[in-house]
Each structure stands twice: as structure tokens, then as C-alpha cells.
Tab-separated table of C-alpha atoms in Angstrom:
chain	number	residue	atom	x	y	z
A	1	UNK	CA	-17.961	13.926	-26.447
A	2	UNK	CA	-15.650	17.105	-26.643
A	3	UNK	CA	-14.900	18.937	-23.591
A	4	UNK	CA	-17.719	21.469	-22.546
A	5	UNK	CA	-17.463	25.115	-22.469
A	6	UNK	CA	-18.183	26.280	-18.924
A	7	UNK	CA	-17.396	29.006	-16.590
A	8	UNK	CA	-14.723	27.365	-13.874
A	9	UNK	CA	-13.676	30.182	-11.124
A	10	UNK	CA	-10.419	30.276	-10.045
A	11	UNK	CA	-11.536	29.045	-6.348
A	12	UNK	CA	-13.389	26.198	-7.778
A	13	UNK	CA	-11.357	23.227	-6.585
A	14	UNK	CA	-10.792	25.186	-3.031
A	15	UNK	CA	-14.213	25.071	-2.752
A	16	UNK	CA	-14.200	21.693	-3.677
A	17	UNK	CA	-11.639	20.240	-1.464
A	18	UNK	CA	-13.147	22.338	0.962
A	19	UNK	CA	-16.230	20.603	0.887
A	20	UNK	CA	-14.788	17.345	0.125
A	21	UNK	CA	-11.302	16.746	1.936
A	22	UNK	CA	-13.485	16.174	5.666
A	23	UNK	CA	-15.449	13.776	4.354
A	24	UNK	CA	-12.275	11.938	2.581
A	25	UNK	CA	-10.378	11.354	5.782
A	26	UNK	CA	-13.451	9.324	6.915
A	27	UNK	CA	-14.925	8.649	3.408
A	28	UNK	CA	-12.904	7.440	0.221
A	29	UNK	CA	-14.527	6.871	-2.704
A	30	UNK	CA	-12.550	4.126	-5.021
A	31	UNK	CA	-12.320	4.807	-8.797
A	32	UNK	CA	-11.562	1.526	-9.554
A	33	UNK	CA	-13.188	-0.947	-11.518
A	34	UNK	CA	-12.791	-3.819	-8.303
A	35	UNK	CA	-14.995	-1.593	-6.397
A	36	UNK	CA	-18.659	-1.372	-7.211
A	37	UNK	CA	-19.773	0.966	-4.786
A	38	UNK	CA	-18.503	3.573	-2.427
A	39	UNK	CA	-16.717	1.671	0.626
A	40	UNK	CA	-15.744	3.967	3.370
A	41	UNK	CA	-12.584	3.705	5.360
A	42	UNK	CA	-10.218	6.080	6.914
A	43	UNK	CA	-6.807	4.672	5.864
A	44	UNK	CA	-4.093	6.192	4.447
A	45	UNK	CA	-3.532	3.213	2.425
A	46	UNK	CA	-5.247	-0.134	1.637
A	47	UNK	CA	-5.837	-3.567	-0.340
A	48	UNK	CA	-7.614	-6.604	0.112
A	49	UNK	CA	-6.749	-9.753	-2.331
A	50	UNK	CA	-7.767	-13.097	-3.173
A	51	UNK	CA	-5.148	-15.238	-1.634
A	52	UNK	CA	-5.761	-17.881	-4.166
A	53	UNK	CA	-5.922	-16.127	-7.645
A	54	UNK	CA	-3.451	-12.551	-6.345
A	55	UNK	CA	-6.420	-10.268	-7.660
A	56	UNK	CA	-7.228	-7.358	-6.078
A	57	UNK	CA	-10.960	-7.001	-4.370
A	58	UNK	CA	-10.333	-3.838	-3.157
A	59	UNK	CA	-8.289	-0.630	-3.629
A	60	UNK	CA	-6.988	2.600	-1.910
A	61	UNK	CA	-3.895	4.629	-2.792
A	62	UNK	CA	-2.914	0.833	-3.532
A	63	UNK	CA	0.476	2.443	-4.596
A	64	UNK	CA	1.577	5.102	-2.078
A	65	UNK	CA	5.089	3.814	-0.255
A	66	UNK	CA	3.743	4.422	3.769
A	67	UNK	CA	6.057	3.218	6.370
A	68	UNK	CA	4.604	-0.521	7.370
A	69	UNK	CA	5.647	-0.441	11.213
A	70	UNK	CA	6.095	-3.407	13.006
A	71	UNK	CA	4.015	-5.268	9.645
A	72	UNK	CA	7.906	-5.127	8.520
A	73	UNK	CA	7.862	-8.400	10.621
A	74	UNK	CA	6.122	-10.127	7.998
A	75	UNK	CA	8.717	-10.091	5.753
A	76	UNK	CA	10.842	-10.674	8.318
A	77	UNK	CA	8.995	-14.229	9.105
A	78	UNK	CA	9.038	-15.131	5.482
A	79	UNK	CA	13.082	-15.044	6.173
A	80	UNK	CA	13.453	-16.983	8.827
A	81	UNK	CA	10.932	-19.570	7.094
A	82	UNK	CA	13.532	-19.661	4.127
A	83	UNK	CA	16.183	-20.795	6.475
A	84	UNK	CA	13.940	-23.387	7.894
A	85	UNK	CA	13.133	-24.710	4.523
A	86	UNK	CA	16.332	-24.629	3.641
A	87	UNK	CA	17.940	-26.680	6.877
A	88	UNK	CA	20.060	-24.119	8.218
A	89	UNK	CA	17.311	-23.415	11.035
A	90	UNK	CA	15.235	-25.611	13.022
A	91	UNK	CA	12.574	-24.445	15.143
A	92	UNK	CA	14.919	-26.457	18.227
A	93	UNK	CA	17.463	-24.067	17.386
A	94	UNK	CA	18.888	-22.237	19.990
A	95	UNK	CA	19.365	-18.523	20.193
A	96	UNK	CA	21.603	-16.907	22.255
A	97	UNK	CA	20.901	-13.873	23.624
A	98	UNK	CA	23.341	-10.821	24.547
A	99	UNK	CA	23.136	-8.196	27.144
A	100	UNK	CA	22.411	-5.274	25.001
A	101	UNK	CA	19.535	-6.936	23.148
A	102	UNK	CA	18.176	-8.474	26.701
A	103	UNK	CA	18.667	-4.673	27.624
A	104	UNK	CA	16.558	-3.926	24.510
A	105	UNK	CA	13.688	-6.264	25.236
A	106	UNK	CA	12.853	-4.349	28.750
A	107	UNK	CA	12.685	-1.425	26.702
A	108	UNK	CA	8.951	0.106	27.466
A	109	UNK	CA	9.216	2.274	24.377
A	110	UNK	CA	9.176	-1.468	22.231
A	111	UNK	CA	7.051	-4.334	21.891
A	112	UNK	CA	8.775	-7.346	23.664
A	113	UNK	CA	8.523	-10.007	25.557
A	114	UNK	CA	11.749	-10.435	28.369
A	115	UNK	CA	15.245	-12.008	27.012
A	116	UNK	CA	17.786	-12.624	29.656
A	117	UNK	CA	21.457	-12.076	29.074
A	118	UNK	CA	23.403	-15.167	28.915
A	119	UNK	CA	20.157	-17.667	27.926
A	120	UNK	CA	18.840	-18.932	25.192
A	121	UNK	CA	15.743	-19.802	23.481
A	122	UNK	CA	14.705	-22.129	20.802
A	123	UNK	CA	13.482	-20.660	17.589
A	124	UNK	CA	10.288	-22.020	18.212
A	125	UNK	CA	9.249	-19.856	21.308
A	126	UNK	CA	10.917	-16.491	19.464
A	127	UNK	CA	8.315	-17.335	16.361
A	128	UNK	CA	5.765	-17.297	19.198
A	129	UNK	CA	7.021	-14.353	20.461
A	130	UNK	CA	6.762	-12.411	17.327
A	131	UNK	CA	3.990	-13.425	16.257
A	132	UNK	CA	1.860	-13.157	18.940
A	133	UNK	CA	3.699	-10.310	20.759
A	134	UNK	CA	5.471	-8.134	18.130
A	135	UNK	CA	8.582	-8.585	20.180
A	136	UNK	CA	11.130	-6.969	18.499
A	137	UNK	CA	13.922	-8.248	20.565
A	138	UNK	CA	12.882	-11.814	19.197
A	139	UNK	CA	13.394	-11.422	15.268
A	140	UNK	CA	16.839	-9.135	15.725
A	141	UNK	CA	18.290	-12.226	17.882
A	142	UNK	CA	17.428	-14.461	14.966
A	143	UNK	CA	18.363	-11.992	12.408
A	144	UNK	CA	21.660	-11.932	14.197
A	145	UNK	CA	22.162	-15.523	14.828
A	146	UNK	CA	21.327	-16.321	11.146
A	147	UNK	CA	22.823	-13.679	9.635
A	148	UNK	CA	25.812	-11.889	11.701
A	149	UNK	CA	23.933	-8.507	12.344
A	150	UNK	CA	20.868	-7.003	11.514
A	151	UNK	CA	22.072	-5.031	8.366
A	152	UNK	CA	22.984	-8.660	6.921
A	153	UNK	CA	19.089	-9.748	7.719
A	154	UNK	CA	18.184	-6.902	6.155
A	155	UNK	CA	19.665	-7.483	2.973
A	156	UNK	CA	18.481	-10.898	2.432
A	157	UNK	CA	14.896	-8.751	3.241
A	158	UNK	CA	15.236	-6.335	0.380
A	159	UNK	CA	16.618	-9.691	-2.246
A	160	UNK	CA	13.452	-11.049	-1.525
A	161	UNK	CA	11.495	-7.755	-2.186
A	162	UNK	CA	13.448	-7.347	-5.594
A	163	UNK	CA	13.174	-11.028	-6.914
A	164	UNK	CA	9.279	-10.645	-6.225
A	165	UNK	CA	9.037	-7.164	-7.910
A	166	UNK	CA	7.773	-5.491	-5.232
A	167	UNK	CA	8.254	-1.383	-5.001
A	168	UNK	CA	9.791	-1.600	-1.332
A	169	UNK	CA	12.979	-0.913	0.797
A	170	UNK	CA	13.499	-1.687	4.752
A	171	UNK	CA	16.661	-0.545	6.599
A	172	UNK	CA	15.258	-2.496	10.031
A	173	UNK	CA	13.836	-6.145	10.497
A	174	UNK	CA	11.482	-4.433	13.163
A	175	UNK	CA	9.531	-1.631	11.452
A	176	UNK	CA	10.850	0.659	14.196
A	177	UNK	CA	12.304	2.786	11.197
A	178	UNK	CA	10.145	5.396	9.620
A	179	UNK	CA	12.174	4.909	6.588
A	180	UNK	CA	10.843	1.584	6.348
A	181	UNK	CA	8.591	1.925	3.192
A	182	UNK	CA	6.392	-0.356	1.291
A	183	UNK	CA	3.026	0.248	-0.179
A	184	UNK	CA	0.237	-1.537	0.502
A	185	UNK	CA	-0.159	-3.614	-2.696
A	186	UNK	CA	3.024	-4.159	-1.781
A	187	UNK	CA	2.481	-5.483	2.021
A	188	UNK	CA	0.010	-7.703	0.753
A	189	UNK	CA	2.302	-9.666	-1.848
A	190	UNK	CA	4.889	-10.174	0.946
A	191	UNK	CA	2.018	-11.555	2.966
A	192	UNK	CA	0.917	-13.608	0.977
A	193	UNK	CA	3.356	-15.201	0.241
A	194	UNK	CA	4.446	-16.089	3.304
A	195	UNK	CA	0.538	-17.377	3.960
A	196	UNK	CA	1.158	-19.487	0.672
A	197	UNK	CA	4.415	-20.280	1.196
A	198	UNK	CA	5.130	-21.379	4.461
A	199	UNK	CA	1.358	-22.175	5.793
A	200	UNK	CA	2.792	-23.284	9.067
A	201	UNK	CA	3.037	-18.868	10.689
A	202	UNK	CA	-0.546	-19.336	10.832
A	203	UNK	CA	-0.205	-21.532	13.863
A	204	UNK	CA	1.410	-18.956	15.415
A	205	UNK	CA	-0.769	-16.033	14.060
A	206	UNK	CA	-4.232	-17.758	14.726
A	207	UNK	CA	-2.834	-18.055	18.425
A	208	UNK	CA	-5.229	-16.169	21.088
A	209	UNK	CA	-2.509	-16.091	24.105
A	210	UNK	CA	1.235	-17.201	24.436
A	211	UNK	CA	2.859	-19.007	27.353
A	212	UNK	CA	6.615	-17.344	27.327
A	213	UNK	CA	9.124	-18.676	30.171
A	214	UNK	CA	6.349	-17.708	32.994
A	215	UNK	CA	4.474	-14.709	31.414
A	216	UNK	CA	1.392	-14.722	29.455
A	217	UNK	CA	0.953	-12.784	26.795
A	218	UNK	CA	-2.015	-12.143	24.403
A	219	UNK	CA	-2.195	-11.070	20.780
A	220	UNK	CA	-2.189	-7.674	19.361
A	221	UNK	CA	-4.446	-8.961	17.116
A	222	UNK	CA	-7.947	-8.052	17.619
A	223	UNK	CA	-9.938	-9.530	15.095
A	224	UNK	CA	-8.909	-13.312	16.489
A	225	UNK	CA	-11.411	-15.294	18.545
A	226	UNK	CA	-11.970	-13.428	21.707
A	227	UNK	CA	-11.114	-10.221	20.476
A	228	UNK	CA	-12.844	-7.022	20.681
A	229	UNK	CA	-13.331	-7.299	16.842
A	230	UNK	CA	-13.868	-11.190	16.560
A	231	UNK	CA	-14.271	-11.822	12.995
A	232	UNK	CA	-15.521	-15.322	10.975
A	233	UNK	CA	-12.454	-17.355	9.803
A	234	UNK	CA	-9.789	-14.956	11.032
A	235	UNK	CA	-6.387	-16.568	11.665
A	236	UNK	CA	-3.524	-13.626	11.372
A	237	UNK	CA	-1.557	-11.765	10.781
A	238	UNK	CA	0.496	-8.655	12.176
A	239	UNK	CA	-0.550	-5.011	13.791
A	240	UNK	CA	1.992	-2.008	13.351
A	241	UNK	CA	2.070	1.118	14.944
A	242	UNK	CA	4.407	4.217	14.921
A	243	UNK	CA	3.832	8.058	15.088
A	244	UNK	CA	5.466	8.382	11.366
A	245	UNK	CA	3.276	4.870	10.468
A	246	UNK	CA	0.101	5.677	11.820
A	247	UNK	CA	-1.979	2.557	13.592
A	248	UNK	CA	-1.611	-0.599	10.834
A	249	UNK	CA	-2.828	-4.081	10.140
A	250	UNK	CA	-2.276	-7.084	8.017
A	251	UNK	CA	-5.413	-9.245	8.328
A	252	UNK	CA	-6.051	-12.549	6.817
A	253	UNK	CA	-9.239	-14.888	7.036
A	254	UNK	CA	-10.793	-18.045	5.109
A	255	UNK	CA	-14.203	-18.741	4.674
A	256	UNK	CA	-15.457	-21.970	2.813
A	257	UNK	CA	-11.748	-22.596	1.578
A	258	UNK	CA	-11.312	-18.968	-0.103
A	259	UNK	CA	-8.719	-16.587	2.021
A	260	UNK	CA	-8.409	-12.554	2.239
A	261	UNK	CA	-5.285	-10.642	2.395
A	262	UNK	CA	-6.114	-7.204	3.448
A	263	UNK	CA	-3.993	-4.478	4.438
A	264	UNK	CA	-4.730	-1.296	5.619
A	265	UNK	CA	-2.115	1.653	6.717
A	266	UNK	CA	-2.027	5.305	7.559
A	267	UNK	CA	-4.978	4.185	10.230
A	268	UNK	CA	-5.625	6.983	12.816
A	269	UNK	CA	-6.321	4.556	15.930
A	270	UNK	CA	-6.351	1.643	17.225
A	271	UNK	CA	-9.833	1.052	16.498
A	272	UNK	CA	-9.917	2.083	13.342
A	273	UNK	CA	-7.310	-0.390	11.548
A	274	UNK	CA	-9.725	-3.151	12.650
A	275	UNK	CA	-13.262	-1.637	11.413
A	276	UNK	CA	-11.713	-0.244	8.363
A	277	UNK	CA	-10.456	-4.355	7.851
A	278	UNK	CA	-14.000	-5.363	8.988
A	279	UNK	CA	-15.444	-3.165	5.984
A	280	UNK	CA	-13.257	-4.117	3.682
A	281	UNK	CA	-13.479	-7.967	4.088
A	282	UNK	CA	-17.282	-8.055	4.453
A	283	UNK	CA	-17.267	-6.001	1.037
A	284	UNK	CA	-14.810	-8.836	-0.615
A	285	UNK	CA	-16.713	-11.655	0.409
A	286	UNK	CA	-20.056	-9.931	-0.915
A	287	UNK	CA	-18.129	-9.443	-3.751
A	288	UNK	CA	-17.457	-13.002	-4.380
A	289	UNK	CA	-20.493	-14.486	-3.000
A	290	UNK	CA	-22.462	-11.959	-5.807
A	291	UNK	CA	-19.830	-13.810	-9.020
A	292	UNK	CA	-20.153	-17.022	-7.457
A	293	UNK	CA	-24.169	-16.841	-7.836
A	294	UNK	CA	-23.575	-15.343	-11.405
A	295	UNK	CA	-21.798	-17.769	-12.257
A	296	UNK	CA	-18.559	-15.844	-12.686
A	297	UNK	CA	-15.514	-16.679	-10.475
A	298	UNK	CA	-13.150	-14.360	-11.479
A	299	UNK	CA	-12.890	-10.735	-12.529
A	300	UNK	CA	-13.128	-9.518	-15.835
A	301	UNK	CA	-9.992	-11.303	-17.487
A	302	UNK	CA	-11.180	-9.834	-21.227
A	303	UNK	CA	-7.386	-8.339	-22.468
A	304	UNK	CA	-7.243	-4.805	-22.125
A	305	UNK	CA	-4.401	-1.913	-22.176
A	306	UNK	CA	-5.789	1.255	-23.868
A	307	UNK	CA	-6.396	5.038	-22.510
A	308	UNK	CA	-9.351	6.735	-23.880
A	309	UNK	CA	-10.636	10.428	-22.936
A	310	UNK	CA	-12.906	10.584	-20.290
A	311	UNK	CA	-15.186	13.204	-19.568
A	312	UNK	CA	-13.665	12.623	-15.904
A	313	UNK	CA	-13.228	16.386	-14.742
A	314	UNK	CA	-10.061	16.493	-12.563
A	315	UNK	CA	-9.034	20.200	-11.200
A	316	UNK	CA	-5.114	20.847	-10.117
A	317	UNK	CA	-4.527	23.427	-8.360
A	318	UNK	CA	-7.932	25.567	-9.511
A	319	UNK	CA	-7.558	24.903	-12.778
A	320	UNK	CA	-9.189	22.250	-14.672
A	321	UNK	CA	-7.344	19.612	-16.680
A	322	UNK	CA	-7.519	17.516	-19.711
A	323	UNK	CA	-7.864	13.903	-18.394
A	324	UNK	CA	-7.687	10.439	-19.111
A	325	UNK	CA	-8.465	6.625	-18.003
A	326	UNK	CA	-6.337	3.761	-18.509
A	327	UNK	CA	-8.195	0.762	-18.781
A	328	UNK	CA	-5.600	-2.331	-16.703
A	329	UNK	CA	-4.359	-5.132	-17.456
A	330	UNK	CA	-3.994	-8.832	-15.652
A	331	UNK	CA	-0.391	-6.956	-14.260
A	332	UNK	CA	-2.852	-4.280	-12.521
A	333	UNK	CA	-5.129	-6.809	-11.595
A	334	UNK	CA	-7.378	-4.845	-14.007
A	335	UNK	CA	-7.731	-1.509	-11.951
A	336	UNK	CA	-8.465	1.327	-13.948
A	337	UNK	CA	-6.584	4.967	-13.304
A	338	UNK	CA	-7.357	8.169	-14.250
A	339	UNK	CA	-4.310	9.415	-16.269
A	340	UNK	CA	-2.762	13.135	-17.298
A	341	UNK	CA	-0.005	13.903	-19.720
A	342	UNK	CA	2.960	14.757	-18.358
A	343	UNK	CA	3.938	17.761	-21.081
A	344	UNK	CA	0.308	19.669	-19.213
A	345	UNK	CA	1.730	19.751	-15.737
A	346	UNK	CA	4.314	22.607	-16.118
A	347	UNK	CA	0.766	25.029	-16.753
A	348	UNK	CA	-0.032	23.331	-13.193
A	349	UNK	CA	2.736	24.481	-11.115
A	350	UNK	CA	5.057	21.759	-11.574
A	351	UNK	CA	8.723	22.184	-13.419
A	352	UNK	CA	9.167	19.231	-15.792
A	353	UNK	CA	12.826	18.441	-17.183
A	354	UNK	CA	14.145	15.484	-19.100
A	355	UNK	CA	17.554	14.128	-18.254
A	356	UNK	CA	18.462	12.351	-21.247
A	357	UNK	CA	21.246	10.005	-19.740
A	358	UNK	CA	19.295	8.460	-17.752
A	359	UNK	CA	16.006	8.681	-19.209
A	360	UNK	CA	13.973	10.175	-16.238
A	361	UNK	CA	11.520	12.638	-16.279
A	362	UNK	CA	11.751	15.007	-13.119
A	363	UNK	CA	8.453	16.590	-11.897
A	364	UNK	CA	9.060	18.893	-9.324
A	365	UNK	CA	6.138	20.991	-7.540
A	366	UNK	CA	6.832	24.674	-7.799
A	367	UNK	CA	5.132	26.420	-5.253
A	368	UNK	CA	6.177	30.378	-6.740
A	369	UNK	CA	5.646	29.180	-10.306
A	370	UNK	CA	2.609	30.878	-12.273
A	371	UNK	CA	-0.014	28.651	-12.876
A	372	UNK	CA	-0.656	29.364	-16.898
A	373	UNK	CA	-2.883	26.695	-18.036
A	374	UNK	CA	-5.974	29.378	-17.538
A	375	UNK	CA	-9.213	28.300	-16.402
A	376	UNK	CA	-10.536	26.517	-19.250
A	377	UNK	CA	-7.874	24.981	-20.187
A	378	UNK	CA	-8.933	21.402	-19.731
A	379	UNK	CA	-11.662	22.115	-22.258
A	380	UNK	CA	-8.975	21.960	-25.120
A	381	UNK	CA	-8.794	18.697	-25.617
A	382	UNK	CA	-9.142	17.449	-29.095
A	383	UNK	CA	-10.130	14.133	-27.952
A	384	UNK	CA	-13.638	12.468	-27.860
A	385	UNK	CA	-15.293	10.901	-25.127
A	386	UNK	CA	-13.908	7.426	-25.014
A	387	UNK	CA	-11.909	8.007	-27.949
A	388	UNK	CA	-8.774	5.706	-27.788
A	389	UNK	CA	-5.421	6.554	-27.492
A	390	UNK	CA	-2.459	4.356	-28.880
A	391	UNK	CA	-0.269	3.160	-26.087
A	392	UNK	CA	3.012	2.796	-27.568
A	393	UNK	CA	5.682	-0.519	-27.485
A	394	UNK	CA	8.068	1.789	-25.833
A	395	UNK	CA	9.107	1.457	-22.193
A	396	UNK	CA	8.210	4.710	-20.285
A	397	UNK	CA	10.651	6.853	-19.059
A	398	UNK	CA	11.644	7.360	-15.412
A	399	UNK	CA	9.167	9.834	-13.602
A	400	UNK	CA	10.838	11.209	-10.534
A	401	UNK	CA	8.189	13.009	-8.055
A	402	UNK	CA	9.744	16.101	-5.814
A	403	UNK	CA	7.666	18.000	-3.697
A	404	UNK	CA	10.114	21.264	-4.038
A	405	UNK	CA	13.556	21.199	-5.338
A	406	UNK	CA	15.252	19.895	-2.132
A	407	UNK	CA	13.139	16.697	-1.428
A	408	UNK	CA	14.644	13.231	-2.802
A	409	UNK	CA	11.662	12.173	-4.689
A	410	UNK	CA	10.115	9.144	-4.868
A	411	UNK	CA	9.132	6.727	-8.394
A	412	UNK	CA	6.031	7.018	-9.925
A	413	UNK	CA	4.923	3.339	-10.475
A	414	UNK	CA	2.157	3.677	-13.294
A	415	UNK	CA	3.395	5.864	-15.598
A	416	UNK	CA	2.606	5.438	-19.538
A	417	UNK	CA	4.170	6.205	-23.379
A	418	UNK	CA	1.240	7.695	-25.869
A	419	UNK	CA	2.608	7.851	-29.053
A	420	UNK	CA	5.826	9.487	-27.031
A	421	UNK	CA	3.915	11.110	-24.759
A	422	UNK	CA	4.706	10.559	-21.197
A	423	UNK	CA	1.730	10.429	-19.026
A	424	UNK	CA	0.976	9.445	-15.459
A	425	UNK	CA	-2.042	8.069	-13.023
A	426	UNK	CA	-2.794	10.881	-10.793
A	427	UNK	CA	-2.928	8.676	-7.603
A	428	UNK	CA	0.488	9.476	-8.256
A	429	UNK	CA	0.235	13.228	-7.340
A	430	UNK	CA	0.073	12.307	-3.679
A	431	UNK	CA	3.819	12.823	-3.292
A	432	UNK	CA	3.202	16.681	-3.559
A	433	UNK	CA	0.038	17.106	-2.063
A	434	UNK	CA	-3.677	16.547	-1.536
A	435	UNK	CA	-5.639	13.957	-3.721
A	436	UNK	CA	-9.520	14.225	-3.245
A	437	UNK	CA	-12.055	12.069	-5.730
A	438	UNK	CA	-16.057	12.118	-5.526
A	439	UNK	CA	-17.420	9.789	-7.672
A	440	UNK	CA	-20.899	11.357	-7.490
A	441	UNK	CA	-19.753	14.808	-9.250
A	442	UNK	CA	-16.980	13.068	-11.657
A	443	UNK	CA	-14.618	14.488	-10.289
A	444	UNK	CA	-11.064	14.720	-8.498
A	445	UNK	CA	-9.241	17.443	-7.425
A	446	UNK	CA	-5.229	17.597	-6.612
A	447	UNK	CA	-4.064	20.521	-4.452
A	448	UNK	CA	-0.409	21.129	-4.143
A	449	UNK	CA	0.070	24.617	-2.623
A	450	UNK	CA	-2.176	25.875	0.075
């Protein structure tokens, strides 16, 4: 079907995200294809996957880089597993331990458990330690001792984050860093792999209490047996918390030989991280229990990579525009997106160059630009109702994100060639702004001046 003729007042999305944007921080609505129903959670960011096949079971803002916290430990962990694998660790290695990072582990303002200057500790009770404790003082002394500093840890960090693909950069082994960034499709690759990998962390994740040179410590891990949250099969992994991070958690559980990954970030408390996880798994296994008496154990694998118009209404800043969905492929674990064309977002407020050297589009949000698309502008399109677009054998183009002229910008990660066309998911938007969907109306709604 064509676009409609109707009457759209300038206010209309206000209104909207007026009515809408309270109930979003406690309700999300996925547009997804994984998700079959509304599942409310709070986070900023999350993603649950089947450990086994790497699909996803369940989305939100899957793609949005959100500082991890102390989850940066996981990836962490999968290092210092490499160098056991490897032989140039043992868990009877010792560590020593300096002053300043002994200094460091009485810190209040950290998670630790006590180092003393001069002593050392075998690799085995520091993988306790962080595992159980968070204690950051543990993975920098085998960061250093491996590596020569923490910078040098680092590095081998990031390698492993490039030779997996995954869209993320840490400048700390602790998560301490708010420029620590990963997304939560993201988090949940690293963790899994280090689940898959090296199997052996979960006898260190699954533990409910730690005996550490005289102190006990338990986890910070709720959802383990005993736990305010106790929860069926749960046996990791890591919590994070920072002001810039919000309250975190990478959970994991297995239930009749199938295991979660979930991850959820952006959490506003404590409490929240593990209810939002509770949701989230409970929907999964429903989710698999309902295929498995279907006969059907795995998603939708029929091949498909095409956009087609939608009749998907999606409002930026007031005014309505034409819209999109991109049906995904086995690389998106077959999530769907809604989509817009790059070429209709300088009518939206946004300045849109081309630098042909190095092949980037730059979208930057223009707070004193004239909106000019009008408000019935989205009704122009020429395109039917699931009409299909040709996506084209080209590579896309770069598409750097800057909310105002002096930010850095971040990537966009699902960005798309029609016929030459550049176009974009608009779960990208949230670099510059507010992104609010309600799947009862058909409609989203991106704000990006107030």
C-alpha cells in the first residue's frame, strides 16, 4: 500500500514521546523478529543467546557501544585462559605483588580482596578472586606479570576483540574506565566464548563463597544458589557497576544441556540487572520449549537479505518519515530493522556530507538547522507496502554519527547500499538522541533536539 494522506501536527511525535518515553524506561517493546511478544525490561542495553547455536533469543539496542564496567573482566579471563592453554601460565603460578597495587587493593572506592606488598599468590586463588569478588587488584597483577603492564594486557584484549569481529575497544583490564565500550551483542560473544572455550571459569563463577588467605568472601552474583535471585541452572558469570555504566550483568545458565548467555547493561539498580535477566531467560527458555514441541529447533534459517516498504510510521523530530524494514540474515542472527535512507535525513535536522577519500558518510545532528521535510513528507514515498528494494553487491560506505559538530562520533554498524543509496537502521539514531518504539500504534519516534 502507498503511504496515506493524513493530517500529522507539528507536535505529534512530542506528544508521542510524551506519552511513550515513561513507559520505555520501564517498558521496551522489541521490533524484532526473535521476540514474539512485548518483554519488558529497563536496560539500557541487552541480549540473550543460545550458547550452543550463537543465535540471538532476545534483543534490545543489541548494538549501542555502553561502557561494560567491571563485565570488562570477562574478556579479561578469556586472556589469562589463553596463556594457560598455551603453557606460559599455570594456575600454581605465582604472582608477585607490589606496594602500589597492594595499596590499590585496600582501596574502598574498588572491588578487591587484600594483596600484601612483598607476597605472592598463585594464579589459582587470583581467578577466585576475580571471579567471585570482582577484585580488580587480582587481574592487573596478572595482567602485569604476563604481560609487563597493563597497557600490554590490554592490547592482547582488543587482538582478541578484532580477530572475533566484535565492535569493541577497552583502555583498562578492570572496567573502571568509562571509555571502556562494547555493546551488548558484543559482551555476549566475548562471553561466550570464554564459556565455550575454556569451560573450566565456570568453577569459579558457579562458586557461592570464596576462602581468600583468612577472609570470606561471597559472590556478587545474585542469581547463584543462595542468592536473593536464585535462579534454575545458573552457574556465572560477572556483575559491573559504575556511575557512567549504570548497574550490569553477564548471566549464564543450562537447563537440560541447552545454556543462555544474557547480558543486560545501562541497568538502573542493583535489583534491576537481575529481574530484567530473570525476564529475559524465562522468555528464552519459553521460547525454545514452544520450537522444541513444534518440532522446530532452530529459528527461521530460510535465506533472506531484502528491504521492502513498510507501512511502519516512524516520526523524527515531528515530522514523519518514509521508512523501511530490512529483513536479516544468518550474520544478524535474522533480526529485522527498521531502515531510513540516508539522502532524507538532512530535511530532519541532520547535515549529511560525503568525504570521498575515505568513503564515509558524516551525519551530524544540527540542532539550529530548519527542519524542511514538512509534515507529510513521509507520505511521498513511491514505494508499495512490502514492495522490495534491491540491495546492491556494493559494500556500504562509512556512516559516522555526531551528535553536534564537536563530538567524535561513533560507527553505525548496520548500515545498507540500495541501488547506491545509503541507508541506515534507526536503532542507530541513539547516538543523537531519544529512540522510542510502540509496537501497538506502528510506530517509532526519534527525538534529537528538545
Amino acid at each position: 500500500m502507498n503511504y496515506k494522506s493524513t493530517s500529522v501536527k507539528k507536535s505529534f511525535a512530542a506528544k508521542i514521546l510524551r506519552c511513550f518515553l515513561p513507559l520505555t524506561i520501564a517498558l521496551t517493546v522489541l521490533l524484532s523478529s526473535v521476540s514474539a511478544y512485548a518483554v519488558s525490561i529497563s536496560a539500557r542495553g541487552a541480549f540473550v543467546l543460545d550458547s550452543e547455536t550463537g543465535e540471538a533469543l532476545f534483543v534490545h539496542n543489541p548494538d549501542t557501544p555502553i561502557p561494560p564496567a567491571s563485565m570488562t573482566k570477562i574478556l579479561s579471563l578469556y586472556v589469562i585462559y589463553s596463556h594457560l592453554a598455551d603453557g606460559s601460565l599455570s594456575k600454581d603460578t605465582q604472582i608477585p605483588v607490589g606496594r602500589a597495587l597492594a595499596n590499590y587493593s585496600r582501596d574502598p572506592g574498588y572491588s578487591n580482596v587484600y594483596l600484601d606488598a612483598g607476597a605472592t599468590y598463585s594464579v589459582d586463588e587470583l581467578l577466585g578472586a576475580i571471579c567471585v569478588v570482582s577484585a580488580n587488584a587480582a587481574v592487573m597483577a596478572i595482567g602485569d606479570y604476563l604481560c609487563g603492564s597493563e597497557a600490554n594486557f590490554v592490547d592482547e584484549m582488543n587482538n582478541w576483540l578484532s580477530a572475533w569481529g566484535v565492535n569493541g575497544y577497552f583502555v583498562d583490564c578492570t572496567g573502571v574506565s568509562s571509555r571502556n565500550k562494547i555493546s551488548p551483542r558484543g559482551m555476549a560473544t566475548v562471553a561466550n566464548r570464554l564459556i565455550s572455550d575454556y569451560p573450566d571459569v565456570l568453577n569459579y563463577t558457579s562458586l557461592t563463597f570464596l576462602n581468600f588467605r583468612g577472609y570470606t568472601y561471597y559472590p556478587t552474583n545474585k542469581m547463584l544458589p543462595g542468592g536473593a535471585y536464585e535462579y534454575e541452572g545458573a552457574d556465572g558469570l560477572k556483575t559491573g557497576t559504575t556511575s557512567a555504566a549504570g548497574c550490569c550483568f553477564t548471566g549464564t545458565a543450562v537447563r537440560n544441556g541447552k545454556r543462555l548467555v544474557s547480558v543486560v547493561m545501562g541497568e538502573s539498580s542493583t535489583n534491576m540487572r537481575y529481574v530484567d535477566t530473570i525476564k529475559m531467560m524465562d522468555y528464552s527458555w519459553d521460547l525454545l520449549s514452544s520450537r522444541a514441541a513444534n518440532g522446530q529447533t532452530y529459528f527461521d534459517s530460510t535465506p533472506k537479505d531484502y528491504i521492502v516498504a513498510t507501512d511502519l510510521r516512524c516520526f523524527i523530530n515531528d515530522w514523519e518519515i518514509p521508512t523501511f524494514i530490512h529483513y536479516g540474515t544468518a550474520e544478524t542472527n535474522y533480526q529485522d530493522c527498521a531502515v531510513v535512507m540516508l539522502r532524507d535525513l538532512k530535511d530532519y535536522g541532520f547535515d549529511v556530507s560525503y568525504d570521498l577519500a575515505t568513503d564515509t558518510v558524516t551525519i551530524v545532528n544540527n540542532v539550529d538547522k530548519d527542519l524542511t521535510a514538512g509534515p507529510n513528507y513521509g507520505e511521498q514515498s513511491q514505494y508499495d507496502d512490502e514492495e522490495k528494494l534491491e540491495l546492491s553487491d556494493w559494500e556500504p560506505a562509512n556512516i559516522l554519527l555526531k551528535n553536534g559538530p564537536d563530538d567524535p562520533g561513533v560507527y553505525a554498524e548496520r548500515t545498507f547500499d540500495i541501488n547506491g543509496s545509503g541507508a541506515i537502521s534507526i536503532d542507530e539514531l541513539w547516538h543523537m538522541g531519544t529512540v522510542v518504539w510502540n509496537e501497538k500504534y506502528n510506530i517509532t519516534v526519534v527525538v534529537t533536539r528538545y
